[in-house]
PDB file of C-alpha atoms in Angstrom:
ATOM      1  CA  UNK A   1     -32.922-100.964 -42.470  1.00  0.00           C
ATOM      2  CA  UNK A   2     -31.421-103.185 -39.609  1.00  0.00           C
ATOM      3  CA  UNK A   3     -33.969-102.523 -36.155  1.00  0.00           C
ATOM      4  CA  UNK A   4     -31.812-101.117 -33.539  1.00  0.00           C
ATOM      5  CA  UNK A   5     -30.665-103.214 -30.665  1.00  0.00           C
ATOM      6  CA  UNK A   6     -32.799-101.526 -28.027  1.00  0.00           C
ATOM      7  CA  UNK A   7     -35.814-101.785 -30.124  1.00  0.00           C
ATOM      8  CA  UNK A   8     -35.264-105.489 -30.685  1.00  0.00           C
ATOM      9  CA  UNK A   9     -35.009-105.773 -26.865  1.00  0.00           C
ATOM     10  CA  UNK A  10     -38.165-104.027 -25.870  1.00  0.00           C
ATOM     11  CA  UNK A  11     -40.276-107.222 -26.581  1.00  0.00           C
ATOM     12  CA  UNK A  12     -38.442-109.386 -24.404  1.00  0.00           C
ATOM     13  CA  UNK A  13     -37.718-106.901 -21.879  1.00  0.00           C
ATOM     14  CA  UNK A  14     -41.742-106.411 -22.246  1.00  0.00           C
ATOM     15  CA  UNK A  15     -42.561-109.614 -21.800  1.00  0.00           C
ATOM     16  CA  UNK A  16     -40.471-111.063 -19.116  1.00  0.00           C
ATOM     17  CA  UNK A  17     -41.927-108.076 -16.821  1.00  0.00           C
ATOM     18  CA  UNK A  18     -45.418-109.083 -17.761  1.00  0.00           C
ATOM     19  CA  UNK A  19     -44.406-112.579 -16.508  1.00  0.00           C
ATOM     20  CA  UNK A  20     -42.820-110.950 -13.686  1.00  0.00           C
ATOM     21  CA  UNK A  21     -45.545-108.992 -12.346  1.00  0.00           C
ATOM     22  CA  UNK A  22     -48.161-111.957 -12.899  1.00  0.00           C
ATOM     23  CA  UNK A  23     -45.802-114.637 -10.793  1.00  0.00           C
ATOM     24  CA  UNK A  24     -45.324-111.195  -8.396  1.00  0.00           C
ATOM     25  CA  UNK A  25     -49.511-111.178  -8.411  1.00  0.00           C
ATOM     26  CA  UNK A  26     -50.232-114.861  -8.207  1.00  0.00           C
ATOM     27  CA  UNK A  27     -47.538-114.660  -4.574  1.00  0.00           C
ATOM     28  CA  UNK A  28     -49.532-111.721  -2.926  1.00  0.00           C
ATOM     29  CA  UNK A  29     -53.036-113.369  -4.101  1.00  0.00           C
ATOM     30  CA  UNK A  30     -51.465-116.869  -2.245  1.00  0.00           C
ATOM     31  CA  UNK A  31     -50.309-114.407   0.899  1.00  0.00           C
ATOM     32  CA  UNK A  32     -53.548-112.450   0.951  1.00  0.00           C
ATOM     33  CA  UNK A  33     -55.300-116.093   0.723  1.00  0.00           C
ATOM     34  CA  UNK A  34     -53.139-117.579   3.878  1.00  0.00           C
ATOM     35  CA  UNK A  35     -54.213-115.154   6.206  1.00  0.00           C
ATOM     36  CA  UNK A  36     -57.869-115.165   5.672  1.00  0.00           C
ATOM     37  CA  UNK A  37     -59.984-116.325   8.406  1.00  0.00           C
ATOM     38  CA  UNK A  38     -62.121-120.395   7.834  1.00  0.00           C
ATOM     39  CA  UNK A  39     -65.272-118.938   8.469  1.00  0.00           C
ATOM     40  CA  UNK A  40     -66.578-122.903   8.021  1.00  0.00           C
ATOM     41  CA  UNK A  41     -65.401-126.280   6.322  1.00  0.00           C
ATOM     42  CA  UNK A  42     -66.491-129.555   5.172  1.00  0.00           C
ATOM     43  CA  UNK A  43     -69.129-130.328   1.873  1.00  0.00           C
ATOM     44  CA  UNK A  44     -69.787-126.452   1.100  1.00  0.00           C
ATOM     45  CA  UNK A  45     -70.173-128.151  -3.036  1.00  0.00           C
ATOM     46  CA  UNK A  46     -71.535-130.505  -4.269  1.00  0.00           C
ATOM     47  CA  UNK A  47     -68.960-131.382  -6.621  1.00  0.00           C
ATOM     48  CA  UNK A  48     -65.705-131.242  -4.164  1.00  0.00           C
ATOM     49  CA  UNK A  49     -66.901-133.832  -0.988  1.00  0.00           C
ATOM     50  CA  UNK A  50     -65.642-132.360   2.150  1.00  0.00           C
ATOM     51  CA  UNK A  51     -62.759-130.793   0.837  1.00  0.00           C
ATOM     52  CA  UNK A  52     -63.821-127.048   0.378  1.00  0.00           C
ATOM     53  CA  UNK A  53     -63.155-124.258   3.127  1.00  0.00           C
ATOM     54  CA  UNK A  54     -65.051-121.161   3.431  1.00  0.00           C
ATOM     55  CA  UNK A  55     -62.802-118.199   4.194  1.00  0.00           C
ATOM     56  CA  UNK A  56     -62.761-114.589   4.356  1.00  0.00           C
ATOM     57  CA  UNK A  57     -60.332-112.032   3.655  1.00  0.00           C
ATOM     58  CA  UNK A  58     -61.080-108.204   4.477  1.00  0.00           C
ATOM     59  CA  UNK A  59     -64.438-108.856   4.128  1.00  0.00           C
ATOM     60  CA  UNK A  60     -63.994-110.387   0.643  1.00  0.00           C
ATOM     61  CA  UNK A  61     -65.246-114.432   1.167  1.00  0.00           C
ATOM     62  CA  UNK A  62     -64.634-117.594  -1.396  1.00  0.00           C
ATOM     63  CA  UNK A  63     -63.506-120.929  -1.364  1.00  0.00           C
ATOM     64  CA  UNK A  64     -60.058-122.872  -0.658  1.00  0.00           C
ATOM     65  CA  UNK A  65     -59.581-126.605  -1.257  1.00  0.00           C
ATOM     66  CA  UNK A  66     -58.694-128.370   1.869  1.00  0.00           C
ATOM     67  CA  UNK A  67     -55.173-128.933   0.386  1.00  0.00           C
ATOM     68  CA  UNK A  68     -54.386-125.149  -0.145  1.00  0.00           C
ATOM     69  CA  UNK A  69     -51.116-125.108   2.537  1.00  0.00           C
ATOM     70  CA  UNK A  70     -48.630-122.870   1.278  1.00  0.00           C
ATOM     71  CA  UNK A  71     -45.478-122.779   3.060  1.00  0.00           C
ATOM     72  CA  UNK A  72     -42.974-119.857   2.427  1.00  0.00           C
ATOM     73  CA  UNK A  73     -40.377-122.364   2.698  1.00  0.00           C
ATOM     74  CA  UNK A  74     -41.611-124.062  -0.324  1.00  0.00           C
ATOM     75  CA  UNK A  75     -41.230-121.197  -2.496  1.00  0.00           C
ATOM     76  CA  UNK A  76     -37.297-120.287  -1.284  1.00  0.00           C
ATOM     77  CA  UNK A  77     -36.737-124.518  -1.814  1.00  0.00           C
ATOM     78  CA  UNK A  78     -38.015-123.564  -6.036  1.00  0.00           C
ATOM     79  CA  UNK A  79     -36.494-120.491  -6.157  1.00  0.00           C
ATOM     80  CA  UNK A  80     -32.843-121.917  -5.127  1.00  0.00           C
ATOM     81  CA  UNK A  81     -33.831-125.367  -7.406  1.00  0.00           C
ATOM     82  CA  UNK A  82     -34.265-122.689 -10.222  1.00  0.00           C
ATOM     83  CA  UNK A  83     -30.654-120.702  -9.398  1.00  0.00           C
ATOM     84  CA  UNK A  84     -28.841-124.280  -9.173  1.00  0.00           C
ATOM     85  CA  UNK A  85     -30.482-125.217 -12.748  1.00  0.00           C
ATOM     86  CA  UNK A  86     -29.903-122.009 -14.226  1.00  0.00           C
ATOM     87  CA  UNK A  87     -25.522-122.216 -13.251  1.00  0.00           C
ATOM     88  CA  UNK A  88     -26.061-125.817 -14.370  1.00  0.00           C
ATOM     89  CA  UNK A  89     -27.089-124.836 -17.682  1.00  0.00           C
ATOM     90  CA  UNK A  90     -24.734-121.675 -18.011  1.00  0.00           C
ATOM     91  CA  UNK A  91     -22.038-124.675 -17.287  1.00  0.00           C
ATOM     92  CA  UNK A  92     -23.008-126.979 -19.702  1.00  0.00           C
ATOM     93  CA  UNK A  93     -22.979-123.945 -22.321  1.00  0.00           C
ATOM     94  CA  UNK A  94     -19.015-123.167 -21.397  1.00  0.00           C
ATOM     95  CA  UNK A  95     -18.240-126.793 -21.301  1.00  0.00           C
ATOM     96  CA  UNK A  96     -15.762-126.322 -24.444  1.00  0.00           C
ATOM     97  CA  UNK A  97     -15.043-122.333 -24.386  1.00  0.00           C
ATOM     98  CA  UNK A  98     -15.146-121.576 -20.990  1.00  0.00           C
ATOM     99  CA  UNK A  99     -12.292-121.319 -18.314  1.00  0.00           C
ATOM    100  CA  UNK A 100     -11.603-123.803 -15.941  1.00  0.00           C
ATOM    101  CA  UNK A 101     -12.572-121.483 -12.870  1.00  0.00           C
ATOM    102  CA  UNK A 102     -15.372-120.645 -14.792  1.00  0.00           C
ATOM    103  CA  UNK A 103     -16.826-124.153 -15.274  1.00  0.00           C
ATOM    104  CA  UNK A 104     -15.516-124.374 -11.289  1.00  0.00           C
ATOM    105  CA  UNK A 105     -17.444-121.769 -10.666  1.00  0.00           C
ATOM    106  CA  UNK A 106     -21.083-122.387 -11.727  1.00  0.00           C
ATOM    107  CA  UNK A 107     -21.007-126.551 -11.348  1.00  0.00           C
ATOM    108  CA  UNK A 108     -19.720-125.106  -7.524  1.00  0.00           C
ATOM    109  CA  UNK A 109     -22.950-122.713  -7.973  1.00  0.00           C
ATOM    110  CA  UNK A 110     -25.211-125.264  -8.872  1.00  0.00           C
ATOM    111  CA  UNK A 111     -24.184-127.971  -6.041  1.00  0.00           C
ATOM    112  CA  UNK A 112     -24.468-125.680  -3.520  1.00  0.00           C
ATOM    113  CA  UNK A 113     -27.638-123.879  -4.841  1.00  0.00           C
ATOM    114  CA  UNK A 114     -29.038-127.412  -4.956  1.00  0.00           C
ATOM    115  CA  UNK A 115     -27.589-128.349  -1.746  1.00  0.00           C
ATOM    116  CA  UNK A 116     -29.286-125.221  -0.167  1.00  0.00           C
ATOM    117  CA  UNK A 117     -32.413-125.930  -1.779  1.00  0.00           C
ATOM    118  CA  UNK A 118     -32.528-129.451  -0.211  1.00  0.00           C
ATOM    119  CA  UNK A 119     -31.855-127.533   2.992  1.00  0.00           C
ATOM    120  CA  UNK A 120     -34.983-125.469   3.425  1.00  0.00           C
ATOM    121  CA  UNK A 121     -36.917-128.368   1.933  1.00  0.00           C
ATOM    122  CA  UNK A 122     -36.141-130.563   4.350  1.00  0.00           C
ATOM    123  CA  UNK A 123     -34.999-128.636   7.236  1.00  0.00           C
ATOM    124  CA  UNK A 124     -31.072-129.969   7.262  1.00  0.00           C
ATOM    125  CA  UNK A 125     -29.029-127.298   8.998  1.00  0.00           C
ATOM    126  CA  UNK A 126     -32.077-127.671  11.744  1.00  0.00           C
ATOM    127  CA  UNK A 127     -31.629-131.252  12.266  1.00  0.00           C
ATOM    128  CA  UNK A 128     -27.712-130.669  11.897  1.00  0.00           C
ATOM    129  CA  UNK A 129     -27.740-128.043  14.656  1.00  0.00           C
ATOM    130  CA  UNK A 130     -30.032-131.048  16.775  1.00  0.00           C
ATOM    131  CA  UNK A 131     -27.464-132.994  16.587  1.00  0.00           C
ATOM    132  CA  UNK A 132     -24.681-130.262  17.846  1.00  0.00           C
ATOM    133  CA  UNK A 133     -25.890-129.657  21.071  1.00  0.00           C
ATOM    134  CA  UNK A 134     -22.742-128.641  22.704  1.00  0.00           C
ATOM    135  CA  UNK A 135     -22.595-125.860  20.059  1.00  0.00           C
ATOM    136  CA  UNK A 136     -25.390-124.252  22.521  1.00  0.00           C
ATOM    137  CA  UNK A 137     -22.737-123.409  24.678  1.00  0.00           C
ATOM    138  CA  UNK A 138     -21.054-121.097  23.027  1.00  0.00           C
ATOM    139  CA  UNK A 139     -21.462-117.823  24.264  1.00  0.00           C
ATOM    140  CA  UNK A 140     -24.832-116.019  22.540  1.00  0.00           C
ATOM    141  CA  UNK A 141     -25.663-119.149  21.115  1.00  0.00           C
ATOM    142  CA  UNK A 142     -29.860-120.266  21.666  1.00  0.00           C
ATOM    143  CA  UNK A 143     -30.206-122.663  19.172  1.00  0.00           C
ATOM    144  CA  UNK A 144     -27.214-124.442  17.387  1.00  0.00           C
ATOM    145  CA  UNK A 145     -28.773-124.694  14.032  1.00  0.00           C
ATOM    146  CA  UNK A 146     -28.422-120.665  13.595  1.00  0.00           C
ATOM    147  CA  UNK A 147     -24.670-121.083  14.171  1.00  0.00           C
ATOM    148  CA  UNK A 148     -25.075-123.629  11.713  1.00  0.00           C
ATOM    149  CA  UNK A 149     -26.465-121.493   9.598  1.00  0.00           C
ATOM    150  CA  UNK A 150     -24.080-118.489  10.066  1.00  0.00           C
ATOM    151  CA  UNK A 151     -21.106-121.001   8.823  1.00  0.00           C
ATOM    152  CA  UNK A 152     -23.276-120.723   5.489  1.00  0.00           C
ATOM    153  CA  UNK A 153     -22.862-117.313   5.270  1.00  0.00           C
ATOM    154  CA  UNK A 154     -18.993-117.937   5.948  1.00  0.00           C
ATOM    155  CA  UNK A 155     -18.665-120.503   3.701  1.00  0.00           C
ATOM    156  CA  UNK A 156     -20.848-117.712   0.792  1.00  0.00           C
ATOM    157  CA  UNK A 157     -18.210-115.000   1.487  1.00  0.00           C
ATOM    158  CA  UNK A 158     -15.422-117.811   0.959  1.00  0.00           C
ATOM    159  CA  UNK A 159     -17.101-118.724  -2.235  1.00  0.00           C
ATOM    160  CA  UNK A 160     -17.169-115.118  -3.575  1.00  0.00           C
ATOM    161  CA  UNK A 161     -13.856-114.541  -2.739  1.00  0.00           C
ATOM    162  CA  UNK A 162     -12.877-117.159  -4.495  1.00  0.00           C
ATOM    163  CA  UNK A 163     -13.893-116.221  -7.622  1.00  0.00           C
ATOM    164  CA  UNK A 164     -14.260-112.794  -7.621  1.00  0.00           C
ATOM    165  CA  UNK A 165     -12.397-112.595 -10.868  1.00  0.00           C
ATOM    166  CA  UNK A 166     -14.960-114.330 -12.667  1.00  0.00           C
ATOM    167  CA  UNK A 167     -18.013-112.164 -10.768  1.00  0.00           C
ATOM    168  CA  UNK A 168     -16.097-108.678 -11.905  1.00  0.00           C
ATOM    169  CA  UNK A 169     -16.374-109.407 -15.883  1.00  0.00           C
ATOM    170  CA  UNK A 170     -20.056-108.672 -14.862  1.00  0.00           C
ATOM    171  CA  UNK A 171     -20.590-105.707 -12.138  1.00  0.00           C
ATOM    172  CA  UNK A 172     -24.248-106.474 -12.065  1.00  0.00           C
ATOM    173  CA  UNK A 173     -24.272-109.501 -11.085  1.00  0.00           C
ATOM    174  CA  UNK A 174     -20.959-109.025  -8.613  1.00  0.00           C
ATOM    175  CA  UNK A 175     -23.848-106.036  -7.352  1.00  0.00           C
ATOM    176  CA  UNK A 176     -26.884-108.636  -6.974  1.00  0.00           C
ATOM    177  CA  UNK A 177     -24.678-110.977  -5.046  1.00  0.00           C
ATOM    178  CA  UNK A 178     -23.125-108.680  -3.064  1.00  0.00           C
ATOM    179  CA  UNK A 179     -26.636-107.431  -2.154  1.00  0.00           C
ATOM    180  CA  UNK A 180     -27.786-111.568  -1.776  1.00  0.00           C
ATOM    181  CA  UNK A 181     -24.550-111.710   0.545  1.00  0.00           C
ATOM    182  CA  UNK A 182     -25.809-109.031   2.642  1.00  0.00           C
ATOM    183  CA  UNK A 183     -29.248-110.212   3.136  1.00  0.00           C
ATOM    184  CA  UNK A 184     -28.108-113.602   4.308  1.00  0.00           C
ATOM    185  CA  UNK A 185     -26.223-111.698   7.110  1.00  0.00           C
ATOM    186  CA  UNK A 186     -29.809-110.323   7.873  1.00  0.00           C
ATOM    187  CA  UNK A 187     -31.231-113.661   7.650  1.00  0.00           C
ATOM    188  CA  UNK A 188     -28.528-114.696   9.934  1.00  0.00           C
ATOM    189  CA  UNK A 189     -28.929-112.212  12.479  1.00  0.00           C
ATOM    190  CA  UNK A 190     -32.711-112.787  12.226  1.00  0.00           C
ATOM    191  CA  UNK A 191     -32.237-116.315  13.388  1.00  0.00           C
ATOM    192  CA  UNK A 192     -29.713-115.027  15.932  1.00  0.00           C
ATOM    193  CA  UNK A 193     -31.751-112.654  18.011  1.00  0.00           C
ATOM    194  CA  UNK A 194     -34.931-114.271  16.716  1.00  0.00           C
ATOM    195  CA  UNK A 195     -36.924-110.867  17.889  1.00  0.00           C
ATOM    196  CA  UNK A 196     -39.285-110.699  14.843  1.00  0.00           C
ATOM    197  CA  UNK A 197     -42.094-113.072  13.518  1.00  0.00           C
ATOM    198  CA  UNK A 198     -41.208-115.947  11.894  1.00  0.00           C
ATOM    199  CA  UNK A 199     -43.253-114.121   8.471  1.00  0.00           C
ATOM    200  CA  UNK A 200     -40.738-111.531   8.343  1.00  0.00           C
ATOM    201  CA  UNK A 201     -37.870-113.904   8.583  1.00  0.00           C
ATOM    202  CA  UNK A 202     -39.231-115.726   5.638  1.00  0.00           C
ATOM    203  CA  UNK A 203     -39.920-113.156   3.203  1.00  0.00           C
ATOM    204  CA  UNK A 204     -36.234-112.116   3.712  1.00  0.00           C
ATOM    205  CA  UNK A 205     -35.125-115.755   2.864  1.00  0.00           C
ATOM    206  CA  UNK A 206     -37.048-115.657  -0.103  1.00  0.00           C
ATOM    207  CA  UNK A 207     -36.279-111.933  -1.252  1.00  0.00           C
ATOM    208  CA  UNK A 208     -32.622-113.344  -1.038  1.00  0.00           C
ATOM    209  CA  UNK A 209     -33.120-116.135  -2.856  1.00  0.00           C
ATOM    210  CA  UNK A 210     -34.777-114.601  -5.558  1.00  0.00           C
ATOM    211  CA  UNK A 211     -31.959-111.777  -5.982  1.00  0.00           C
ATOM    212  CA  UNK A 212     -29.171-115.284  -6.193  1.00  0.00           C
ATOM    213  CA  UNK A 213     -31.496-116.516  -9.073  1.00  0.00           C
ATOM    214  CA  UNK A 214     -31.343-113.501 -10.739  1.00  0.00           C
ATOM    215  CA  UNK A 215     -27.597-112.870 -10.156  1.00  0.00           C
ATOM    216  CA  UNK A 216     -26.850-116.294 -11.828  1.00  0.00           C
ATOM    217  CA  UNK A 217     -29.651-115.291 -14.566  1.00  0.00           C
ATOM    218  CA  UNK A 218     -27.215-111.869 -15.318  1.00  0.00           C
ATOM    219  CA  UNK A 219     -23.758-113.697 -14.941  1.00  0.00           C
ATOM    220  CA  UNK A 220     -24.647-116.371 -17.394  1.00  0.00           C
ATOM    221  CA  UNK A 221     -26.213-114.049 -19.903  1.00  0.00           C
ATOM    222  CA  UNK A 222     -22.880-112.008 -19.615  1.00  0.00           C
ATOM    223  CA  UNK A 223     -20.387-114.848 -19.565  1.00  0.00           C
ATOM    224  CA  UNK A 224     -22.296-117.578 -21.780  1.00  0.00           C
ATOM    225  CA  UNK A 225     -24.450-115.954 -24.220  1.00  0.00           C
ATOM    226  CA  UNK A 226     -22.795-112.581 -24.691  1.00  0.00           C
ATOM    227  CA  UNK A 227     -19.529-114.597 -25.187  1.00  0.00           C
ATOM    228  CA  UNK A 228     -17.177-112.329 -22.510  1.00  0.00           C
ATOM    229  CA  UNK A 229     -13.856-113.342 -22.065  1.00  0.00           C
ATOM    230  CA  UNK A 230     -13.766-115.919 -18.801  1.00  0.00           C
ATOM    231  CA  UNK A 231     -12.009-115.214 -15.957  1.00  0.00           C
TER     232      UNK A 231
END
């Protein structure tokens, strides 16, 4: 007897949310870990020199290494490196079946994934927007890297306008990036009126980049593995 489809998936399906919830449990235990207060530093072991901290966290109190530094930023720079890879690799599979917009498409996807993963990592659109003072007189405008910013989101609505053909063979992912779309214009507007803390800002940037990995995760599935017509 031939298993059914849906029971052949469970495993996987299984699986990946194990893996999910453990990289979901291994981020909060990194948050929880950033927040708690040194309560003392220096040689606390013998076996680590002076590179230990002493910390507590809601009462609960263990030991850091000296290098423990995480940076939100870090984690959107991977998560973006990831989406770029995975269009690069959905390209590489259409290289003789797909479409020509289609190929266009996801070596587009993976530039500027990459491109915006260089970004956050080392701050570009900040130092661009340094370098664009007069842009700080347009009307609204505190800080001309956020302007520089909002021509990203312009430049993301171009993009999926531009191939919207290709993004309707899948509705799911046309959904997630619609959805990653919308959140940038939070992100933007964030930087605009920049009446939050910077922590809040940050969790949306990487809450939107994680949706754009998993929108190029669905659309290559669809398209590349599942062998849909391209667009």
């Amino acid at each position: 007897m031939t298993p059914s489809p849906t029971r052949e998936a469970r495993p996987p399906l299984l699986l990946a949310g194990c893996c999910t919830a453990f990289l979901a449990l291994v981020v909060a235990a990194v948050a929880i870990a950033s927040q708690a207060d040194v309560i003392e530093r220096g040689s606390l072991l013998s076996w680590a020199g002076d590179d230990v901290r002493r910390v507590d966290a809601g009462g609960v109190r263990f030991y850091l290494s000296s290098e423990f530094d995480p940076k939100p930023d870090a984690l959107t720079t991977w998560i973006l490196a990831a989406a770029g890879s995975v269009a690069a690799f959905a390209a590489t599979l259409l290289w003789t079946r797909g479409s020509a917009r289609t190929m266009a498409f996801f070596v587009l996807s993976a530039a500027g994934a990459w491109y915006l993963a260089l970004d956050e990592g080392f701050a570009v659109h900040e130092s661009l927007g340094h370098n664009l003072g007069f842009l700080a007189d347009v009307p609204g405008v505190k800080r001309p890297d956020d302007l520089v910013f909002g021509l990203y989101a312009v430049g993301a609505l171009a993009f999926l306008l531009a191939f919207r053909r290709t993004l309707l063979q899948c509705s799911p992912a046309l959904a997630l990036f619609g959805l990653a779309f919308a959140m940038t214009l939070g992100v933007s507007f964030l930087d605009f009126v920049d009446v939050l803390p910077g922590f809040a800002e940050e969790g949306l940037e990487i809450a939107t980049s994680g949706v754009v990995l998993l929108g190029y995760v669905v659309l290559a599935r669809a398209l590349a593995l599942e062998g849909l017509s391209p667009g």
